[in-house]
Every structure is written in structure tokens, then in C-alpha cells.
């Protein structure tokens, strides 16, 4: 669904995939290990309760509802064999009674990765762009959708990572969910740290934070694109999401993104791996090397002076990526 001013305030509906709210858990031992003086809370979107979708269940429950409402019978999306989103999209399409076509960058055979294995097991029809550039997937998704339309099907095309205003609306609502949980337990203000790839997650969170009156400071840890590019995408998408939700659009200053790429997308960073070991030992939390470990690794840098403020609340948004955590190693194909 393309968002135009006509959509102002037409908030999309949820398909009901995720079990919400996800827990907000205190992590005092992890706070101590990371040198954070105030309360550190974990927003457990690794526990969304749908397949192994993690945070992606929030986007997909909006996208699948929109697809069903438009009469679609096949979801078309793409990425790489290691993509969490692709794997989760196949599960969501199956749940909604739709077929799912995945378009991967590159050429077969696919890299061995549990996300790919799950996607195929759950019924994905896989196609290839025969171009190693991940950007080649964007046009290929559109071309595949057009081809399926010619075959008489009703495709619903979703860009990489589910980064659309409708998908981000799931995270706008997630920010409101966190706001309510914090009001119950703390004074309602906090710095929130989250990994950013395609930017759809952060865009929705920023849109929701603005709607809440900017008491939540959303901070992105860019793991894929350079931080400036990520911030530009997040601002555009966040504004389109706010338009859809009928709320105040984010300003440039609302989008703050730090560099957490390390050696590059899909390659673990030392900072991230250290953080992942601490998280497991201090809180029993499993982080994946591609997104959440790098985001937690950047948390101290992101907090800056606030790390020493015992009155400041920090939330680390655990986005899941559990099959990526199992894979563990770097993969050049991403
Ligand atoms: C585990 C995990 N965390 C964070 C993200 C980042 O989300 P986004 O692509 O919406 O920026 C992803 C995206 O695939 C992910 O799989």
C-alpha cells in the first residue's frame, strides 16, 4: 500500500500474529557488566511468540493484514538466504493461507543457513537475481510481482526487511506499548537502543516516540548501511508511518543513528561479540551476531554521559534473530 495524504489517520490493522505485549525485563547484572548506573531494561521482542520471527512479527502482522484486505494470495519479498525477515515472512504467509515467493540476491546454490532451511521447509518458492548486489533484490521483487500478476495471481510485494509504512506501523504501536509499560514502572522517559538494518523498525519506533511526546529517545545502531544513509531512510519512512497513523511527523533531530557495522554487514564485530558473551552470562540472553549483539555492543557509546546517571532509564530492544545466533559465523553472501 502506497501512503498518500489520503491515508492520513487510517491506521492499519493487526493480523494478530504476535503475543503482545512482549515482556519488559530488568537486567541489573547486565547493567553492572556494561557499566550502566541507572535501570537497564530488556524489551523482549525475541519473545513475540510467532514462529522464530522476533521483532519481525510486529511488521508482518500489519503487512499480512493489509495483504489479506487487498485480496492477495501470494506474498513476494526477498533478501538473502540468511535473512531473518525472509524466514519470518514465509511463516506469516503460511499462517495467512498465502503462498510466499522469496527473491534472493546472487545465484544458487544458497549458503547453508538455518533461516534459509526454515524458509524452504515452510514452503518458500525461491528465485534468484543472479547478481550478488543485495540492491538487485528491490527491482526483482517488483518484476516477480508483475510476472505473478500476468499469471493470474494477486501478489503483495514487500521490500527487503519489510520496510514500508504499513510494516513500520507495527513498531509505532510497539513504542506506545513500551510507553505504557514504562509509565507503569518508571517515570516514563528513557533512552531506547535498537539495531537498524533496513530501518523499518527504528522508523516506526521514532514515529511512535514522537506521538508519545518525545519522552522516549530512540537511538539506532546501524549494522548494514552507513549511519547517515540509515538515518535518511528512517526519517522518510518514519514520516510516512506517522502520516498513516495520523500523528505528528518526526523531525530530523528525532532520528539519531550510530555506526555499529564493525567489519561489515553479516560479519561479527569484536564489540558485539563481547556484548553477546556478557548478555548470556549476566542475563541468559542469546543475541545474534548480525543485529542485536552489535546493537548491545554500541550501547555504552550511545548512552555517553547518561551511562553514569543513576536516574536515567535505558531500554535495550532485543529484536530476536535467534536462527542467526545459531548460525553464528560470518557469511559473505548477505
Ligand atoms: C534480528 C534483527 N534485528 C534487527 C533488525 C533490523 O530491523 P530493520 O531491518 O527493520 O532495521 C533485523 C532485520 O532483519 C533483524 O533480523
mmCIF file of C-alpha atoms and ligand atoms in Angstrom:
data_model
loop_
_atom_site.group_PDB
_atom_site.id
_atom_site.type_symbol
_atom_site.label_atom_id
_atom_site.label_comp_id
_atom_site.label_asym_id
_atom_site.label_seq_id
_atom_site.Cartn_x
_atom_site.Cartn_y
_atom_site.Cartn_z
ATOM 1 C CA UNK A 1 0.000 0.000 0.000
ATOM 2 C CA UNK A 2 1.479 3.346 -1.074
ATOM 3 C CA UNK A 3 0.874 6.030 1.525
ATOM 4 C CA UNK A 4 -0.592 9.309 0.265
ATOM 5 C CA UNK A 5 -2.088 12.231 2.213
ATOM 6 C CA UNK A 6 -5.467 10.475 1.706
ATOM 7 C CA UNK A 7 -4.305 7.834 4.156
ATOM 8 C CA UNK A 8 -3.801 10.307 6.999
ATOM 9 C CA UNK A 9 -5.010 8.677 10.175
ATOM 10 C CA UNK A 10 -6.058 5.414 8.513
ATOM 11 C CA UNK A 11 -4.135 3.225 10.907
ATOM 12 C CA UNK A 12 -3.644 -0.302 9.570
ATOM 13 C CA UNK A 13 -4.979 -3.269 11.487
ATOM 14 C CA UNK A 14 -3.096 -6.145 13.059
ATOM 15 C CA UNK A 15 -3.465 -9.729 11.891
ATOM 16 C CA UNK A 16 -2.761 -10.945 15.427
ATOM 17 C CA UNK A 17 0.448 -12.902 14.892
ATOM 18 C CA UNK A 18 2.422 -11.626 17.863
ATOM 19 C CA UNK A 19 1.728 -12.324 21.529
ATOM 20 C CA UNK A 20 1.733 -8.821 22.974
ATOM 21 C CA UNK A 21 2.870 -7.014 24.978
ATOM 22 C CA UNK A 22 6.316 -8.574 24.986
ATOM 23 C CA UNK A 23 7.967 -8.595 28.428
ATOM 24 C CA UNK A 24 9.980 -5.661 29.691
ATOM 25 C CA UNK A 25 12.569 -7.220 31.934
ATOM 26 C CA UNK A 26 15.049 -5.650 34.349
ATOM 27 C CA UNK A 27 18.665 -6.681 33.834
ATOM 28 C CA UNK A 28 20.651 -5.412 36.841
ATOM 29 C CA UNK A 29 23.605 -7.774 36.354
ATOM 30 C CA UNK A 30 23.914 -6.849 32.706
ATOM 31 C CA UNK A 31 23.710 -3.150 33.640
ATOM 32 C CA UNK A 32 26.590 -3.651 36.045
ATOM 33 C CA UNK A 33 28.614 -5.589 33.463
ATOM 34 C CA UNK A 34 28.125 -2.790 30.925
ATOM 35 C CA UNK A 35 28.824 -0.031 33.465
ATOM 36 C CA UNK A 36 25.296 1.400 33.239
ATOM 37 C CA UNK A 37 24.354 3.121 36.523
ATOM 38 C CA UNK A 38 20.586 3.530 36.052
ATOM 39 C CA UNK A 39 17.995 0.826 35.390
ATOM 40 C CA UNK A 40 18.622 -1.267 32.267
ATOM 41 C CA UNK A 41 15.540 -2.950 30.830
ATOM 42 C CA UNK A 42 15.291 -5.503 28.055
ATOM 43 C CA UNK A 43 12.348 -5.238 25.670
ATOM 44 C CA UNK A 44 11.963 -8.897 24.798
ATOM 45 C CA UNK A 45 10.879 -8.884 21.158
ATOM 46 C CA UNK A 46 12.766 -12.148 20.834
ATOM 47 C CA UNK A 47 9.629 -13.463 22.605
ATOM 48 C CA UNK A 48 6.936 -12.268 20.184
ATOM 49 C CA UNK A 49 5.632 -15.821 20.151
ATOM 50 C CA UNK A 50 5.186 -16.275 16.416
ATOM 51 C CA UNK A 51 7.447 -18.887 14.770
ATOM 52 C CA UNK A 52 11.007 -17.556 15.271
ATOM 53 C CA UNK A 53 10.140 -14.139 13.846
ATOM 54 C CA UNK A 54 11.380 -11.952 16.720
ATOM 55 C CA UNK A 55 10.674 -8.256 16.071
ATOM 56 C CA UNK A 56 9.631 -9.069 12.503
ATOM 57 C CA UNK A 57 6.309 -10.462 13.788
ATOM 58 C CA UNK A 58 5.264 -6.864 14.510
ATOM 59 C CA UNK A 59 5.782 -5.740 10.917
ATOM 60 C CA UNK A 60 4.417 -8.905 9.421
ATOM 61 C CA UNK A 61 1.171 -8.812 11.356
ATOM 62 C CA UNK A 62 0.437 -5.432 9.776
ATOM 63 C CA UNK A 63 1.642 -6.468 6.308
ATOM 64 C CA UNK A 64 -0.273 -9.744 6.263
ATOM 65 C CA UNK A 65 -3.461 -7.972 7.387
ATOM 66 C CA UNK A 66 -3.006 -5.389 4.607
ATOM 67 C CA UNK A 67 -2.270 -8.136 2.072
ATOM 68 C CA UNK A 68 -5.368 -10.112 3.090
ATOM 69 C CA UNK A 69 -7.527 -6.988 2.964
ATOM 70 C CA UNK A 70 -6.325 -6.328 -0.582
ATOM 71 C CA UNK A 71 -7.247 -9.870 -1.647
ATOM 72 C CA UNK A 72 -3.645 -11.011 -2.162
ATOM 73 C CA UNK A 73 -2.884 -14.713 -2.494
ATOM 74 C CA UNK A 74 0.907 -14.575 -2.685
ATOM 75 C CA UNK A 75 3.446 -12.577 -0.684
ATOM 76 C CA UNK A 76 6.574 -11.600 -2.624
ATOM 77 C CA UNK A 77 9.634 -10.430 -0.762
ATOM 78 C CA UNK A 78 13.367 -11.054 -0.745
ATOM 79 C CA UNK A 79 16.832 -10.628 0.659
ATOM 80 C CA UNK A 80 19.495 -13.281 1.134
ATOM 81 C CA UNK A 81 19.423 -16.898 2.348
ATOM 82 C CA UNK A 82 20.488 -15.650 5.789
ATOM 83 C CA UNK A 83 17.647 -13.143 6.107
ATOM 84 C CA UNK A 84 15.573 -13.280 9.293
ATOM 85 C CA UNK A 85 12.830 -11.302 7.613
ATOM 86 C CA UNK A 86 12.521 -13.738 4.684
ATOM 87 C CA UNK A 87 12.208 -16.696 7.005
ATOM 88 C CA UNK A 88 9.598 -14.897 9.120
ATOM 89 C CA UNK A 89 7.671 -13.731 6.028
ATOM 90 C CA UNK A 90 7.307 -17.319 4.815
ATOM 91 C CA UNK A 91 5.872 -18.340 8.194
ATOM 92 C CA UNK A 92 3.481 -15.366 8.225
ATOM 93 C CA UNK A 93 2.286 -16.036 4.664
ATOM 94 C CA UNK A 94 1.684 -19.707 5.516
ATOM 95 C CA UNK A 95 -0.274 -18.665 8.613
ATOM 96 C CA UNK A 96 -2.437 -16.356 6.478
ATOM 97 C CA UNK A 97 -3.048 -19.034 3.826
ATOM 98 C CA UNK A 98 -0.893 -17.303 1.199
ATOM 99 C CA UNK A 99 1.958 -18.571 -0.921
ATOM 100 C CA UNK A 100 5.332 -16.900 -0.471
ATOM 101 C CA UNK A 101 7.898 -16.209 -3.182
ATOM 102 C CA UNK A 102 11.377 -15.194 -1.996
ATOM 103 C CA UNK A 103 13.815 -13.438 -4.312
ATOM 104 C CA UNK A 104 17.417 -13.861 -3.199
ATOM 105 C CA UNK A 105 20.405 -11.795 -4.312
ATOM 106 C CA UNK A 106 23.075 -13.859 -6.083
ATOM 107 C CA UNK A 107 22.987 -17.309 -7.630
ATOM 108 C CA UNK A 108 22.290 -20.808 -6.355
ATOM 109 C CA UNK A 109 23.297 -22.875 -4.502
ATOM 110 C CA UNK A 110 22.207 -20.979 -1.396
ATOM 111 C CA UNK A 111 24.601 -20.567 1.532
ATOM 112 C CA UNK A 112 23.854 -23.041 4.299
ATOM 113 C CA UNK A 113 21.884 -21.065 6.856
ATOM 114 C CA UNK A 114 19.085 -22.061 9.243
ATOM 115 C CA UNK A 115 16.933 -19.129 8.058
ATOM 116 C CA UNK A 116 17.026 -20.487 4.515
ATOM 117 C CA UNK A 117 16.410 -24.048 5.689
ATOM 118 C CA UNK A 118 13.345 -22.905 7.668
ATOM 119 C CA UNK A 119 12.038 -20.801 4.767
ATOM 120 C CA UNK A 120 12.190 -23.739 2.361
ATOM 121 C CA UNK A 121 10.768 -26.146 4.911
ATOM 122 C CA UNK A 122 7.794 -23.818 5.423
ATOM 123 C CA UNK A 123 7.032 -23.663 1.715
ATOM 124 C CA UNK A 124 9.008 -20.788 0.155
ATOM 125 C CA UNK A 125 9.270 -20.688 -3.614
ATOM 126 C CA UNK A 126 12.823 -19.345 -4.112
ATOM 127 C CA UNK A 127 14.048 -17.305 -7.092
ATOM 128 C CA UNK A 128 17.414 -15.607 -7.723
ATOM 129 C CA UNK A 129 18.568 -12.279 -9.136
ATOM 130 C CA UNK A 130 21.915 -13.695 -10.416
ATOM 131 C CA UNK A 131 23.518 -10.505 -9.130
ATOM 132 C CA UNK A 132 25.475 -10.558 -5.852
ATOM 133 C CA UNK A 133 24.470 -6.940 -5.052
ATOM 134 C CA UNK A 134 21.747 -7.079 -2.396
ATOM 135 C CA UNK A 135 20.193 -3.995 -4.007
ATOM 136 C CA UNK A 136 19.327 -6.125 -7.043
ATOM 137 C CA UNK A 137 16.528 -7.676 -4.973
ATOM 138 C CA UNK A 138 14.449 -4.478 -4.911
ATOM 139 C CA UNK A 139 13.681 -4.379 -8.642
ATOM 140 C CA UNK A 140 13.459 -8.178 -8.792
ATOM 141 C CA UNK A 141 10.647 -8.205 -6.188
ATOM 142 C CA UNK A 142 8.632 -5.785 -8.337
ATOM 143 C CA UNK A 143 9.385 -7.742 -11.530
ATOM 144 C CA UNK A 144 8.382 -11.023 -9.870
ATOM 145 C CA UNK A 145 5.130 -9.495 -8.607
ATOM 146 C CA UNK A 146 4.351 -8.244 -12.125
ATOM 147 C CA UNK A 147 5.063 -11.699 -13.545
ATOM 148 C CA UNK A 148 2.764 -13.343 -10.989
ATOM 149 C CA UNK A 149 0.019 -10.846 -11.857
ATOM 150 C CA UNK A 150 0.347 -11.833 -15.517
ATOM 151 C CA UNK A 151 -0.096 -15.461 -14.402
ATOM 152 C CA UNK A 152 -3.430 -14.516 -12.832
ATOM 153 C CA UNK A 153 -2.282 -14.368 -9.199
ATOM 154 C CA UNK A 154 -2.747 -11.452 -6.774
ATOM 155 C CA UNK A 155 0.703 -10.694 -5.367
ATOM 156 C CA UNK A 156 1.504 -8.412 -2.422
ATOM 157 C CA UNK A 157 5.060 -7.110 -2.794
ATOM 158 C CA UNK A 158 7.087 -6.301 0.313
ATOM 159 C CA UNK A 159 10.542 -4.689 0.080
ATOM 160 C CA UNK A 160 13.589 -6.104 1.876
ATOM 161 C CA UNK A 161 13.244 -6.141 5.647
ATOM 162 C CA UNK A 162 9.530 -5.287 5.424
ATOM 163 C CA UNK A 163 10.459 -1.606 5.407
ATOM 164 C CA UNK A 164 7.152 0.003 4.437
ATOM 165 C CA UNK A 165 4.939 2.498 6.302
ATOM 166 C CA UNK A 166 2.405 -0.274 6.970
ATOM 167 C CA UNK A 167 5.111 -2.546 8.399
ATOM 168 C CA UNK A 168 6.571 0.277 10.483
ATOM 169 C CA UNK A 169 3.136 0.953 11.936
ATOM 170 C CA UNK A 170 3.696 -2.242 13.934
ATOM 171 C CA UNK A 171 6.637 -0.548 15.633
ATOM 172 C CA UNK A 172 4.758 2.723 16.109
ATOM 173 C CA UNK A 173 2.343 0.643 18.178
ATOM 174 C CA UNK A 174 5.318 -1.062 19.864
ATOM 175 C CA UNK A 175 6.597 2.328 21.052
ATOM 176 C CA UNK A 176 3.168 3.010 22.568
ATOM 177 C CA UNK A 177 3.317 -0.426 24.221
ATOM 178 C CA UNK A 178 6.701 0.387 25.744
ATOM 179 C CA UNK A 179 5.461 3.823 26.822
ATOM 180 C CA UNK A 180 2.622 2.184 28.770
ATOM 181 C CA UNK A 181 4.985 -0.360 30.373
ATOM 182 C CA UNK A 182 7.395 2.366 31.441
ATOM 183 C CA UNK A 183 4.644 4.524 32.870
ATOM 184 C CA UNK A 184 3.616 1.564 34.995
ATOM 185 C CA UNK A 185 7.118 1.030 36.373
ATOM 186 C CA UNK A 186 9.296 4.124 35.932
ATOM 187 C CA UNK A 187 8.776 7.799 35.212
ATOM 188 C CA UNK A 188 8.068 7.132 31.530
ATOM 189 C CA UNK A 189 11.238 8.572 29.969
ATOM 190 C CA UNK A 190 14.148 6.517 28.663
ATOM 191 C CA UNK A 191 16.852 6.052 26.063
ATOM 192 C CA UNK A 192 15.980 3.120 23.801
ATOM 193 C CA UNK A 193 18.731 1.336 21.845
ATOM 194 C CA UNK A 194 17.833 -0.819 18.840
ATOM 195 C CA UNK A 195 19.619 -2.340 15.857
ATOM 196 C CA UNK A 196 18.886 -0.834 12.441
ATOM 197 C CA UNK A 197 19.192 -2.587 9.104
ATOM 198 C CA UNK A 198 16.551 -1.667 6.540
ATOM 199 C CA UNK A 199 15.337 0.924 9.074
ATOM 200 C CA UNK A 200 11.695 -0.146 9.277
ATOM 201 C CA UNK A 201 11.916 -0.992 12.971
ATOM 202 C CA UNK A 202 13.527 2.283 14.030
ATOM 203 C CA UNK A 203 11.247 4.332 11.749
ATOM 204 C CA UNK A 204 8.133 3.030 13.470
ATOM 205 C CA UNK A 205 9.644 3.399 16.930
ATOM 206 C CA UNK A 206 10.602 7.016 16.196
ATOM 207 C CA UNK A 207 7.141 7.757 14.826
ATOM 208 C CA UNK A 208 5.604 6.281 17.989
ATOM 209 C CA UNK A 209 8.032 8.132 20.262
ATOM 210 C CA UNK A 210 7.072 11.463 18.679
ATOM 211 C CA UNK A 211 3.396 10.591 19.174
ATOM 212 C CA UNK A 212 4.184 9.980 22.866
ATOM 213 C CA UNK A 213 5.638 13.469 23.233
ATOM 214 C CA UNK A 214 9.330 12.566 22.790
ATOM 215 C CA UNK A 215 9.859 11.103 26.270
ATOM 216 C CA UNK A 216 11.474 8.063 24.653
ATOM 217 C CA UNK A 217 14.799 8.863 22.949
ATOM 218 C CA UNK A 218 15.069 6.292 20.159
ATOM 219 C CA UNK A 219 18.670 5.511 19.190
ATOM 220 C CA UNK A 220 19.592 3.287 16.272
ATOM 221 C CA UNK A 221 22.717 1.153 15.912
ATOM 222 C CA UNK A 222 23.302 0.851 12.155
ATOM 223 C CA UNK A 223 24.596 -2.609 11.245
ATOM 224 C CA UNK A 224 24.141 -2.569 7.495
ATOM 225 C CA UNK A 225 24.194 0.806 5.734
ATOM 226 C CA UNK A 226 26.303 3.819 6.816
ATOM 227 C CA UNK A 227 24.613 5.702 9.681
ATOM 228 C CA UNK A 228 23.798 8.829 7.583
ATOM 229 C CA UNK A 229 22.125 6.727 4.901
ATOM 230 C CA UNK A 230 20.249 4.713 7.524
ATOM 231 C CA UNK A 231 19.056 7.923 9.217
ATOM 232 C CA UNK A 232 17.778 9.323 5.898
ATOM 233 C CA UNK A 233 15.781 6.173 5.200
ATOM 234 C CA UNK A 234 14.429 6.093 8.768
ATOM 235 C CA UNK A 235 13.302 9.732 8.631
ATOM 236 C CA UNK A 236 11.452 9.259 5.328
ATOM 237 C CA UNK A 237 9.795 6.044 6.457
ATOM 238 C CA UNK A 238 9.059 7.446 9.935
ATOM 239 C CA UNK A 239 7.265 10.422 8.364
ATOM 240 C CA UNK A 240 5.196 8.164 6.087
ATOM 241 C CA UNK A 241 4.350 5.975 9.070
ATOM 242 C CA UNK A 242 3.223 8.996 11.110
ATOM 243 C CA UNK A 243 1.066 10.111 8.186
ATOM 244 C CA UNK A 244 -0.587 6.707 8.172
ATOM 245 C CA UNK A 245 -1.134 6.806 11.935
ATOM 246 C CA UNK A 246 -2.391 10.413 11.862
ATOM 247 C CA UNK A 247 0.274 11.627 14.287
ATOM 248 C CA UNK A 248 2.940 14.348 14.267
ATOM 249 C CA UNK A 249 5.726 13.551 11.772
ATOM 250 C CA UNK A 250 9.262 13.057 13.151
ATOM 251 C CA UNK A 251 11.846 15.808 12.625
ATOM 252 C CA UNK A 252 15.425 15.270 11.558
ATOM 253 C CA UNK A 253 16.603 15.628 15.176
ATOM 254 C CA UNK A 254 14.337 12.748 16.244
ATOM 255 C CA UNK A 255 16.396 10.274 14.215
ATOM 256 C CA UNK A 256 19.786 9.529 15.767
ATOM 257 C CA UNK A 257 21.834 6.658 14.379
ATOM 258 C CA UNK A 258 25.263 5.369 15.455
ATOM 259 C CA UNK A 259 27.706 3.245 13.498
ATOM 260 C CA UNK A 260 27.738 -0.369 14.707
ATOM 261 C CA UNK A 261 28.774 -2.081 11.453
ATOM 262 C CA UNK A 262 32.207 -3.208 12.612
ATOM 263 C CA UNK A 263 33.819 -5.163 9.773
ATOM 264 C CA UNK A 264 30.586 -5.052 7.747
ATOM 265 C CA UNK A 265 27.085 -6.454 7.473
ATOM 266 C CA UNK A 266 26.918 -10.112 8.413
ATOM 267 C CA UNK A 267 30.420 -10.131 9.893
ATOM 268 C CA UNK A 268 30.578 -10.226 13.695
ATOM 269 C CA UNK A 269 32.323 -7.300 15.417
ATOM 270 C CA UNK A 270 34.570 -7.638 18.466
ATOM 271 C CA UNK A 271 32.437 -5.077 20.315
ATOM 272 C CA UNK A 272 29.312 -7.093 19.533
ATOM 273 C CA UNK A 273 30.754 -10.472 20.405
ATOM 274 C CA UNK A 274 31.937 -9.147 23.780
ATOM 275 C CA UNK A 275 28.448 -7.771 24.457
ATOM 276 C CA UNK A 276 26.839 -11.081 23.429
ATOM 277 C CA UNK A 277 29.026 -13.008 25.899
ATOM 278 C CA UNK A 278 28.137 -10.570 28.693
ATOM 279 C CA UNK A 279 24.424 -10.806 27.860
ATOM 280 C CA UNK A 280 24.464 -14.578 28.060
ATOM 281 C CA UNK A 281 26.424 -14.695 31.300
ATOM 282 C CA UNK A 282 24.639 -11.853 33.077
ATOM 283 C CA UNK A 283 21.065 -12.323 31.854
ATOM 284 C CA UNK A 284 20.786 -15.604 29.957
ATOM 285 C CA UNK A 285 20.003 -13.646 26.805
ATOM 286 C CA UNK A 286 21.017 -15.009 23.387
ATOM 287 C CA UNK A 287 21.991 -12.296 20.895
ATOM 288 C CA UNK A 288 22.667 -12.774 17.190
ATOM 289 C CA UNK A 289 25.987 -11.599 15.734
ATOM 290 C CA UNK A 290 24.396 -9.654 12.859
ATOM 291 C CA UNK A 291 21.971 -7.295 14.648
ATOM 292 C CA UNK A 292 21.334 -7.479 18.365
ATOM 293 C CA UNK A 293 24.927 -8.214 19.510
ATOM 294 C CA UNK A 294 26.211 -5.219 17.561
ATOM 295 C CA UNK A 295 23.423 -3.023 18.946
ATOM 296 C CA UNK A 296 24.187 -4.002 22.544
ATOM 297 C CA UNK A 297 27.903 -3.557 21.828
ATOM 298 C CA UNK A 298 27.227 0.052 20.832
ATOM 299 C CA UNK A 299 25.031 0.796 23.882
ATOM 300 C CA UNK A 300 27.765 2.328 26.048
ATOM 301 C CA UNK A 301 28.855 4.659 23.207
ATOM 302 C CA UNK A 302 25.252 5.603 22.533
ATOM 303 C CA UNK A 303 24.493 6.453 26.173
ATOM 304 C CA UNK A 304 27.621 8.598 26.594
ATOM 305 C CA UNK A 305 27.404 10.575 29.855
ATOM 306 C CA UNK A 306 23.959 9.164 30.620
ATOM 307 C CA UNK A 307 25.663 5.847 31.406
ATOM 308 C CA UNK A 308 26.815 7.321 34.726
ATOM 309 C CA UNK A 309 23.410 8.813 35.615
ATOM 310 C CA UNK A 310 21.686 6.532 38.161
ATOM 311 C CA UNK A 311 18.372 8.264 37.450
ATOM 312 C CA UNK A 312 18.382 7.542 33.731
ATOM 313 C CA UNK A 313 16.459 4.538 32.378
ATOM 314 C CA UNK A 314 17.847 2.627 29.392
ATOM 315 C CA UNK A 315 15.934 0.110 27.303
ATOM 316 C CA UNK A 316 17.709 -2.362 25.045
ATOM 317 C CA UNK A 317 15.325 -3.598 22.350
ATOM 318 C CA UNK A 318 16.072 -7.292 21.831
ATOM 319 C CA UNK A 319 14.909 -7.871 18.261
ATOM 320 C CA UNK A 320 15.438 -11.633 18.108
ATOM 321 C CA UNK A 321 17.403 -13.121 15.210
ATOM 322 C CA UNK A 322 17.649 -16.429 17.009
ATOM 323 C CA UNK A 323 18.372 -18.579 13.944
ATOM 324 C CA UNK A 324 21.142 -16.116 13.028
ATOM 325 C CA UNK A 325 22.518 -16.656 16.528
ATOM 326 C CA UNK A 326 22.600 -20.390 15.821
ATOM 327 C CA UNK A 327 24.435 -19.822 12.531
ATOM 328 C CA UNK A 328 26.977 -17.757 14.418
ATOM 329 C CA UNK A 329 29.584 -17.313 11.758
ATOM 330 C CA UNK A 330 30.143 -14.582 9.189
ATOM 331 C CA UNK A 331 28.543 -15.029 5.810
ATOM 332 C CA UNK A 332 29.761 -13.164 2.778
ATOM 333 C CA UNK A 333 26.567 -13.652 0.845
ATOM 334 C CA UNK A 334 24.445 -11.208 2.826
HETATM 335 C C1 LIG B 1 17.227 -9.728 14.487
HETATM 336 C C2 LIG B 1 17.027 -8.440 13.794
HETATM 337 N N1 LIG B 1 17.192 -7.319 14.493
HETATM 338 C C3 LIG B 1 17.065 -6.109 13.931
HETATM 339 C C4 LIG B 1 16.740 -5.985 12.592
HETATM 340 C C5 LIG B 1 16.677 -4.627 11.999
HETATM 341 O O1 LIG B 1 15.412 -4.291 11.590
HETATM 342 P P1 LIG B 1 15.191 -3.297 10.387
HETATM 343 O O2 LIG B 1 15.557 -4.048 9.144
HETATM 344 O O3 LIG B 1 13.736 -3.016 10.473
HETATM 345 O O4 LIG B 1 16.036 -2.107 10.570
HETATM 346 C C6 LIG B 1 16.545 -7.141 11.822
HETATM 347 C C7 LIG B 1 16.235 -7.064 10.384
HETATM 348 O O5 LIG B 1 16.254 -8.028 9.672
HETATM 349 C C8 LIG B 1 16.692 -8.392 12.437
HETATM 350 O O6 LIG B 1 16.533 -9.529 11.743
#
